[in-house]
Every structure is written in structure tokens, then in C-alpha cells.
PDB file of C-alpha atoms in Angstrom:
ATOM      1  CA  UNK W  26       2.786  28.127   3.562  1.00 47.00           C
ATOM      2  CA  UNK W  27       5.844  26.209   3.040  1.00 52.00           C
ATOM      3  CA  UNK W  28       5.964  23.574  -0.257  1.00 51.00           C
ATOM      4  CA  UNK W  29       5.216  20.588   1.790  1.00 56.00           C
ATOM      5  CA  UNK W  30       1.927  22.152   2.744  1.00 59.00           C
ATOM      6  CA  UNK W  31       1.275  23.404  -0.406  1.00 60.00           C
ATOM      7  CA  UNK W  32       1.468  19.641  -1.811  1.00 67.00           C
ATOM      8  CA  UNK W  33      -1.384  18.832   0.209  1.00 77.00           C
ATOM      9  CA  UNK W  34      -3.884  21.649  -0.538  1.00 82.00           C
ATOM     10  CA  UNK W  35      -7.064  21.381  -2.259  1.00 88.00           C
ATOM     11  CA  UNK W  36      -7.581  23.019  -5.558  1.00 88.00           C
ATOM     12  CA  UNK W  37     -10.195  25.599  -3.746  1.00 88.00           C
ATOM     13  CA  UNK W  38      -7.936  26.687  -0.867  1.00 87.00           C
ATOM     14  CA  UNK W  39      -5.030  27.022  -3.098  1.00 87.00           C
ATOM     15  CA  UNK W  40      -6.953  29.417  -5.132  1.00 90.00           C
ATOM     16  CA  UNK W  41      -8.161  31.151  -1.967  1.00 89.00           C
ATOM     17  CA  UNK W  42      -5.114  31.379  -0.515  1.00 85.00           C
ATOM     18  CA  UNK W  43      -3.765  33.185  -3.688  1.00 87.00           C
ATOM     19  CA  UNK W  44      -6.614  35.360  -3.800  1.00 88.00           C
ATOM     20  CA  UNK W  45      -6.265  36.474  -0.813  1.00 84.00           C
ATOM     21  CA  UNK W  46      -2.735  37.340   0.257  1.00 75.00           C
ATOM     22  CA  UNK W  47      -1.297  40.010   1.186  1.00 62.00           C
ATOM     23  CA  UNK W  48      -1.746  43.371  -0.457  1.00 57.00           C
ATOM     24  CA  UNK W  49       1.743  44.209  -1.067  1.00 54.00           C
ATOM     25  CA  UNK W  50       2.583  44.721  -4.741  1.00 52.00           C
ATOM     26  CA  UNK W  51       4.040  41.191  -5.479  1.00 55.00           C
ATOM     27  CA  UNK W  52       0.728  39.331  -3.835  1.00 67.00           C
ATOM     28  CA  UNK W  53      -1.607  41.852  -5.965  1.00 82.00           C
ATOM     29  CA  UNK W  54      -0.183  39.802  -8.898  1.00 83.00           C
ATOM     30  CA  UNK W  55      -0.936  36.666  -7.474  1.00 87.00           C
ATOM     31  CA  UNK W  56      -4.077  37.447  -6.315  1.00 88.00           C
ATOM     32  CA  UNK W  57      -4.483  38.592 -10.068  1.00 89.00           C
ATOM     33  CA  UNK W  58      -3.603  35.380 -11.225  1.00 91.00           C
ATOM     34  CA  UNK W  59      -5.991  33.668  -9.030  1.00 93.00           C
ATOM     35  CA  UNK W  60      -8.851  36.312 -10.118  1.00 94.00           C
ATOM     36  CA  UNK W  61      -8.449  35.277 -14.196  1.00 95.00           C
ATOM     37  CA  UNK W  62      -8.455  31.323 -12.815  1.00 96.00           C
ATOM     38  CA  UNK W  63     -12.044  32.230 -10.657  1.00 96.00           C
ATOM     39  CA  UNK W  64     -13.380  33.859 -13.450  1.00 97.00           C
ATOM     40  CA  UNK W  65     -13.086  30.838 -15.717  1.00 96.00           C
ATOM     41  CA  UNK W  66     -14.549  29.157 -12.933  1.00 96.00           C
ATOM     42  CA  UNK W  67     -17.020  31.334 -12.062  1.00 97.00           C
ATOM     43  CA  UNK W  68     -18.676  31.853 -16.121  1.00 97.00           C
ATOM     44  CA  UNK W  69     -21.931  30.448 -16.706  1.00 95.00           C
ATOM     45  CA  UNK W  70     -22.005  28.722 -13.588  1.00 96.00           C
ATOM     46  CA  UNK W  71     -24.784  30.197 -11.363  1.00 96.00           C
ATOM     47  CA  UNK W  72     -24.465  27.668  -8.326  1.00 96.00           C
ATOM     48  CA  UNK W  73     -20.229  28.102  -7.805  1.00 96.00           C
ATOM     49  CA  UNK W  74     -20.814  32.157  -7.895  1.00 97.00           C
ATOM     50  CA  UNK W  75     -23.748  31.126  -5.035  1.00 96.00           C
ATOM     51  CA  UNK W  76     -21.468  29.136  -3.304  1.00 96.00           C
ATOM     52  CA  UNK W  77     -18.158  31.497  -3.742  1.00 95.00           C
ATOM     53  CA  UNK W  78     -20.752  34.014  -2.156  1.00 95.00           C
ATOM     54  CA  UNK W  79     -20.591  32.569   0.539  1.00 95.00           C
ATOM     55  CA  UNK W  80     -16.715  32.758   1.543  1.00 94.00           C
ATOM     56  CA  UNK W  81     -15.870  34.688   4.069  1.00 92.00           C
ATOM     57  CA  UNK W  82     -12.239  35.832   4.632  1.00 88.00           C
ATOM     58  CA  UNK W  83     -10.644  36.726   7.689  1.00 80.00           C
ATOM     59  CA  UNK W  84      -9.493  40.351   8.341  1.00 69.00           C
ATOM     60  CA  UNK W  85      -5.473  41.000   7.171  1.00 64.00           C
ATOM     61  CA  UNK W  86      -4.760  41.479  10.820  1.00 63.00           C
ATOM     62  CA  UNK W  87      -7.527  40.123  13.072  1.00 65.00           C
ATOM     63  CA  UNK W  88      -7.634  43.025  15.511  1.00 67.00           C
ATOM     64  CA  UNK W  89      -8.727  44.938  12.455  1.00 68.00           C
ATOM     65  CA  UNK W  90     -12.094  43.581  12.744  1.00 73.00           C
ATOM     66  CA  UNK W  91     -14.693  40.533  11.612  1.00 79.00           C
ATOM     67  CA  UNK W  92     -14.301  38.440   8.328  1.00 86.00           C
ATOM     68  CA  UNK W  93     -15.298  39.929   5.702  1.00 90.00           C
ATOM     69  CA  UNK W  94     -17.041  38.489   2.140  1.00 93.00           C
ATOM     70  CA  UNK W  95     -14.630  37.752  -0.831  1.00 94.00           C
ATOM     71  CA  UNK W  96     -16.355  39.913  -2.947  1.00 95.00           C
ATOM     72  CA  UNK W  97     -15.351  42.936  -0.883  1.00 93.00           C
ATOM     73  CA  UNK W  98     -11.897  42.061  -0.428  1.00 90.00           C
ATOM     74  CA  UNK W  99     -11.986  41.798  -4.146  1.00 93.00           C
ATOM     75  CA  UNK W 100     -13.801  45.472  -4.435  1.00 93.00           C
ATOM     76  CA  UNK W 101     -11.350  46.564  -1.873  1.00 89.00           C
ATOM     77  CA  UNK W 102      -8.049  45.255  -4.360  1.00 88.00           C
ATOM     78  CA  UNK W 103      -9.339  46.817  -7.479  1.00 89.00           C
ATOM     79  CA  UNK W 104      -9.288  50.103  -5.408  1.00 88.00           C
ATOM     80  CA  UNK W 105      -5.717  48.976  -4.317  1.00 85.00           C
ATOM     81  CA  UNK W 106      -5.121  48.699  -8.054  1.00 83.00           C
ATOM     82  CA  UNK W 107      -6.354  51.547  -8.949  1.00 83.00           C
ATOM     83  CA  UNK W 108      -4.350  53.448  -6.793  1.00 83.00           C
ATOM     84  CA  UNK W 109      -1.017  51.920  -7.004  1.00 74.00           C
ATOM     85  CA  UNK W 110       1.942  53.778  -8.850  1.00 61.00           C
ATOM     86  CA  UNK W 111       5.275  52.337  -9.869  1.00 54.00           C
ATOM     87  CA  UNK W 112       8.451  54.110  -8.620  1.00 53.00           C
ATOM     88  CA  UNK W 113       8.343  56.192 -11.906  1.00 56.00           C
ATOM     89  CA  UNK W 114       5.140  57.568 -10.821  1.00 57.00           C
ATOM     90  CA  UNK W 115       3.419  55.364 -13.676  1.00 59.00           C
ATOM     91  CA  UNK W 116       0.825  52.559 -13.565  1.00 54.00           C
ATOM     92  CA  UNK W 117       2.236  50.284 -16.527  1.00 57.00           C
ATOM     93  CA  UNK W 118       3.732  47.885 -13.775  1.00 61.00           C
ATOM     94  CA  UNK W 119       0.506  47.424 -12.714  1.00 66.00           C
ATOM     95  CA  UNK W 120      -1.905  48.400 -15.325  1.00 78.00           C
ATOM     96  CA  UNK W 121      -3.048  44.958 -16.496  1.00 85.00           C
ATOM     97  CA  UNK W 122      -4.014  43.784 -12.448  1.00 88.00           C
ATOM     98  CA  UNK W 123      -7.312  45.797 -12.804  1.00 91.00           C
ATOM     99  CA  UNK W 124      -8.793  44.353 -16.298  1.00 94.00           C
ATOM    100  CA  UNK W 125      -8.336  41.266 -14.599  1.00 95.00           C
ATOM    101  CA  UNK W 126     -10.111  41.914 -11.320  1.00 94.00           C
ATOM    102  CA  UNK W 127     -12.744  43.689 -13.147  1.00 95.00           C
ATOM    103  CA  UNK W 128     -13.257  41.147 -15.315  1.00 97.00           C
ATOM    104  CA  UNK W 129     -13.498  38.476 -12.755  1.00 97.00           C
ATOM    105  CA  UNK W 130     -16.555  41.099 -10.205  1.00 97.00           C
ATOM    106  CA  UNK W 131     -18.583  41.228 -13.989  1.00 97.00           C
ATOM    107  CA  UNK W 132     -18.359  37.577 -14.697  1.00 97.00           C
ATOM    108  CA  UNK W 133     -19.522  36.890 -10.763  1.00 97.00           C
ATOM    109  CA  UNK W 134     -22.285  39.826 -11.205  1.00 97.00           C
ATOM    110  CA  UNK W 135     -23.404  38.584 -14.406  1.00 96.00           C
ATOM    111  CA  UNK W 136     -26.944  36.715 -13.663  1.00 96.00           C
ATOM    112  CA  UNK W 137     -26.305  36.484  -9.943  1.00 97.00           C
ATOM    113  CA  UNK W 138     -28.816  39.079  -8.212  1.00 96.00           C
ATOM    114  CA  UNK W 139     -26.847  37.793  -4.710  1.00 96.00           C
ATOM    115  CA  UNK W 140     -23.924  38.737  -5.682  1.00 96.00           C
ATOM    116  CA  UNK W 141     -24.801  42.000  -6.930  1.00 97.00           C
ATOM    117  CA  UNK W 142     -26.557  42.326  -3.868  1.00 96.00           C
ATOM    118  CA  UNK W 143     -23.272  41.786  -1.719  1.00 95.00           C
ATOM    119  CA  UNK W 144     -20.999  44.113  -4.444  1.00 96.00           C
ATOM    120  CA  UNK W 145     -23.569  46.658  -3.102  1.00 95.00           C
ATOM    121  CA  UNK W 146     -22.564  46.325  -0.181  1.00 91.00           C
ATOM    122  CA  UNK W 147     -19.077  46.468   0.011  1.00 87.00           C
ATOM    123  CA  UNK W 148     -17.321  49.796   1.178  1.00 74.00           C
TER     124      UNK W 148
END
């Protein structure tokens, strides 16, 4: 979104729109940032990880198919993570993106039963 339109965006779909950008390797590290900033969020707070639940997200091309939950598209970037390699063949570029998101699908999991219903779920 250009600046001006950033200026007027809530907290929440700032956050969202970070978390949910496109998978190439510069927006997996802002999607990372976002993850650490949800996980503060998230901790201790039963009724925001109910209600983050409940965020659907639309498909990186539409054609592709229906929304689908955060949590998946969260599942589905630590598997992004996990695969990526740096031009050296290495991970260290990228090594510190899946702490992060890990961290971020145990503090949501942590005393939710819906959400670990839904992380079940994923694919």
C-alpha cells in the first residue's frame, strides 16, 4: 500500500497486512517481524488468540482457491522457512525467521484447545 494509506491503517490491519505478505524472502522477514509483535499480543490472553482464530486470509492469488485461517498460513511459512536456503546453500540468512514463527504457533497453542484444534488442521 502506498505511505498515505499506510497513515490511515489500524494497528490490527497493519499487523495483518505484514503478516501476511508475500512469501518472497524479503516479506518472510516482515511477516517475521509481525509474528514476534502477535506473540506479545497473543501471551496470556485467551480471548485475542479466540478472536485472531477467527481471521481468515485470502488465498495469494485468488484463483488458487478459498481463504484460508491465519494459523495455516502461519504453519504453511514456517515450512517456507524451513525450506529456504541462501545463495551459499546455507540457512544463516534465514535461520532466526523460524524461532520466531514457532514461537509465536506455541504462544497461540498454549491454553487455547481452538486453536490447537485449527493447527490440526492445517496441511
Amino acid at each position: 500500500a502506498p505511505l498515505e494509506e499506510d497513515v490511515n491503517m489500524s494497528f490490527g490491519s497493519m499487523l495483518l497486512h505484514g503478516l501476511t505478505m508475500s512469501e518472497n524472502d524479503g516479506d518472510l522477514e516482515t511477516c517475521c517481524r509481525a509474528a514476534s509483535v502477535l506473540s506479545h499480543v497473543l501471551k496470556g490472553n485467551i480471548q485475542c488468540k479466540e478472536r485472531v482464530l477467527q481471521i481468515e486470509v485470502e488465498a495469494p492469488m485468488p484463483a488458487l482457491g478459498a481463504p484460508e485461517p491465519l494459523m495455516h498460513r502461519m504453519v504453511k511459512y514456517l515450512a517456507l522457512a524451513s525450506s529456504m536456503k541462501g545463495k551459499d546453500g546455507s540457512t544463516s540468512g534465514t535461520s532466526y525467521v523460524q524461532p520466531i514463527i514457532l514461537k509465536l504457533l506455541v504462544t497461540w497453542l498454549s491454553d487455547c484447545p481452538s486453536a490447537v484444534h485449527c493447527f490440526l488442521d492445517s496441511r
